[in-house]
């Protein structure tokens, strides 16, 4: 963990951000007092699942998929479901 003053951060922002992206945790100080901490973003759940092979990213957008077709009468199916819930 390293410490960087605000002035140094302004002058070397690119290098400081690169260090943080590489995994280093950087404490930013204002007149010697810690005021912020800069670190890399944590992986998202989808990134971790993709890395372990548990999921695959979509190859196309949902709107490009064909619309689902209704199988049977929707009103009759809904009435059947409601009747089943009552008893």
PDB file of C-alpha atoms in Angstrom:
ATOM      1  CA  UNK A   1       0.000   0.000   0.000  1.00  0.00           C
ATOM      2  CA  UNK A   2       1.498   3.320  -1.023  1.00  0.00           C
ATOM      3  CA  UNK A   3       0.649   6.917  -0.244  1.00  0.00           C
ATOM      4  CA  UNK A   4       0.350   9.740  -2.771  1.00  0.00           C
ATOM      5  CA  UNK A   5      -0.298  13.420  -2.108  1.00  0.00           C
ATOM      6  CA  UNK A   6      -2.880  15.330  -4.117  1.00  0.00           C
ATOM      7  CA  UNK A   7      -0.223  17.387  -5.915  1.00  0.00           C
ATOM      8  CA  UNK A   8       1.660  14.245  -6.949  1.00  0.00           C
ATOM      9  CA  UNK A   9      -1.618  12.645  -8.029  1.00  0.00           C
ATOM     10  CA  UNK A  10      -2.365  15.632 -10.281  1.00  0.00           C
ATOM     11  CA  UNK A  11       1.097  15.469 -11.844  1.00  0.00           C
ATOM     12  CA  UNK A  12       1.240  11.676 -12.268  1.00  0.00           C
ATOM     13  CA  UNK A  13      -2.414  10.681 -12.500  1.00  0.00           C
ATOM     14  CA  UNK A  14      -1.867   8.209 -15.320  1.00  0.00           C
ATOM     15  CA  UNK A  15       0.922   6.347 -13.522  1.00  0.00           C
ATOM     16  CA  UNK A  16      -0.998   6.285 -10.227  1.00  0.00           C
ATOM     17  CA  UNK A  17      -4.132   4.926 -11.905  1.00  0.00           C
ATOM     18  CA  UNK A  18      -2.055   2.291 -13.712  1.00  0.00           C
ATOM     19  CA  UNK A  19      -0.605   1.171 -10.384  1.00  0.00           C
ATOM     20  CA  UNK A  20      -4.078   0.930  -8.888  1.00  0.00           C
ATOM     21  CA  UNK A  21      -5.350  -1.020 -11.896  1.00  0.00           C
ATOM     22  CA  UNK A  22      -2.474  -3.463 -11.397  1.00  0.00           C
ATOM     23  CA  UNK A  23      -3.796  -4.218  -7.914  1.00  0.00           C
ATOM     24  CA  UNK A  24      -1.964  -1.763  -5.687  1.00  0.00           C
ATOM     25  CA  UNK A  25      -4.029   0.071  -3.054  1.00  0.00           C
ATOM     26  CA  UNK A  26      -3.079   3.755  -2.970  1.00  0.00           C
ATOM     27  CA  UNK A  27      -3.939   6.145  -0.152  1.00  0.00           C
ATOM     28  CA  UNK A  28      -4.386   9.747  -1.270  1.00  0.00           C
ATOM     29  CA  UNK A  29      -3.450  12.424   1.243  1.00  0.00           C
ATOM     30  CA  UNK A  30      -4.212  16.119   1.592  1.00  0.00           C
ATOM     31  CA  UNK A  31      -1.471  17.872   3.581  1.00  0.00           C
ATOM     32  CA  UNK A  32      -0.390  14.538   5.038  1.00  0.00           C
ATOM     33  CA  UNK A  33      -3.883  13.485   6.135  1.00  0.00           C
ATOM     34  CA  UNK A  34      -5.450  10.462   4.358  1.00  0.00           C
ATOM     35  CA  UNK A  35      -8.599  11.520   2.490  1.00  0.00           C
ATOM     36  CA  UNK A  36      -9.236   8.803  -0.092  1.00  0.00           C
ATOM     37  CA  UNK A  37      -8.196   5.382  -1.246  1.00  0.00           C
ATOM     38  CA  UNK A  38      -7.695   4.304  -4.853  1.00  0.00           C
ATOM     39  CA  UNK A  39      -7.829   0.648  -5.854  1.00  0.00           C
ATOM     40  CA  UNK A  40      -8.817  -1.555  -8.762  1.00  0.00           C
ATOM     41  CA  UNK A  41     -12.480  -2.388  -9.207  1.00  0.00           C
ATOM     42  CA  UNK A  42     -13.495  -5.807  -7.982  1.00  0.00           C
ATOM     43  CA  UNK A  43     -14.615  -8.340 -10.558  1.00  0.00           C
ATOM     44  CA  UNK A  44     -18.343  -8.588 -11.012  1.00  0.00           C
ATOM     45  CA  UNK A  45     -20.184 -11.816 -10.339  1.00  0.00           C
ATOM     46  CA  UNK A  46     -20.640 -12.414 -14.075  1.00  0.00           C
ATOM     47  CA  UNK A  47     -16.887 -11.949 -14.642  1.00  0.00           C
ATOM     48  CA  UNK A  48     -16.076 -14.552 -11.971  1.00  0.00           C
ATOM     49  CA  UNK A  49     -18.648 -17.019 -13.325  1.00  0.00           C
ATOM     50  CA  UNK A  50     -17.354 -16.544 -16.873  1.00  0.00           C
ATOM     51  CA  UNK A  51     -13.754 -17.072 -15.739  1.00  0.00           C
ATOM     52  CA  UNK A  52     -14.664 -20.356 -14.032  1.00  0.00           C
ATOM     53  CA  UNK A  53     -16.640 -21.529 -17.061  1.00  0.00           C
ATOM     54  CA  UNK A  54     -19.967 -21.686 -15.237  1.00  0.00           C
ATOM     55  CA  UNK A  55     -21.647 -19.270 -17.662  1.00  0.00           C
ATOM     56  CA  UNK A  56     -21.022 -17.959 -21.146  1.00  0.00           C
ATOM     57  CA  UNK A  57     -21.602 -14.426 -22.324  1.00  0.00           C
ATOM     58  CA  UNK A  58     -24.436 -13.897 -24.782  1.00  0.00           C
ATOM     59  CA  UNK A  59     -23.503 -13.914 -28.457  1.00  0.00           C
ATOM     60  CA  UNK A  60     -26.382 -11.706 -29.501  1.00  0.00           C
ATOM     61  CA  UNK A  61     -28.858  -9.311 -27.963  1.00  0.00           C
ATOM     62  CA  UNK A  62     -32.189 -10.393 -26.536  1.00  0.00           C
ATOM     63  CA  UNK A  63     -34.095  -8.228 -28.990  1.00  0.00           C
ATOM     64  CA  UNK A  64     -32.497 -10.184 -31.857  1.00  0.00           C
ATOM     65  CA  UNK A  65     -34.073 -13.420 -30.601  1.00  0.00           C
ATOM     66  CA  UNK A  66     -37.408 -14.502 -32.063  1.00  0.00           C
ATOM     67  CA  UNK A  67     -40.495 -13.683 -30.002  1.00  0.00           C
ATOM     68  CA  UNK A  68     -41.946 -16.632 -28.078  1.00  0.00           C
ATOM     69  CA  UNK A  69     -45.131 -18.124 -29.431  1.00  0.00           C
ATOM     70  CA  UNK A  70     -48.111 -18.779 -27.189  1.00  0.00           C
ATOM     71  CA  UNK A  71     -49.005 -22.441 -26.783  1.00  0.00           C
ATOM     72  CA  UNK A  72     -52.760 -22.643 -26.397  1.00  0.00           C
ATOM     73  CA  UNK A  73     -55.334 -20.231 -25.047  1.00  0.00           C
ATOM     74  CA  UNK A  74     -53.785 -17.818 -22.564  1.00  0.00           C
ATOM     75  CA  UNK A  75     -57.121 -16.964 -20.922  1.00  0.00           C
ATOM     76  CA  UNK A  76     -57.896 -20.629 -20.284  1.00  0.00           C
ATOM     77  CA  UNK A  77     -54.434 -21.230 -18.821  1.00  0.00           C
ATOM     78  CA  UNK A  78     -54.782 -18.216 -16.530  1.00  0.00           C
ATOM     79  CA  UNK A  79     -58.230 -19.336 -15.339  1.00  0.00           C
ATOM     80  CA  UNK A  80     -56.822 -22.805 -14.645  1.00  0.00           C
ATOM     81  CA  UNK A  81     -53.958 -21.357 -12.588  1.00  0.00           C
ATOM     82  CA  UNK A  82     -56.342 -19.170 -10.581  1.00  0.00           C
ATOM     83  CA  UNK A  83     -58.639 -22.112  -9.849  1.00  0.00           C
ATOM     84  CA  UNK A  84     -55.685 -24.184  -8.646  1.00  0.00           C
ATOM     85  CA  UNK A  85     -54.575 -21.420  -6.249  1.00  0.00           C
ATOM     86  CA  UNK A  86     -57.971 -21.129  -4.576  1.00  0.00           C
ATOM     87  CA  UNK A  87     -58.039 -24.659  -3.217  1.00  0.00           C
TER      88      UNK A  87
END
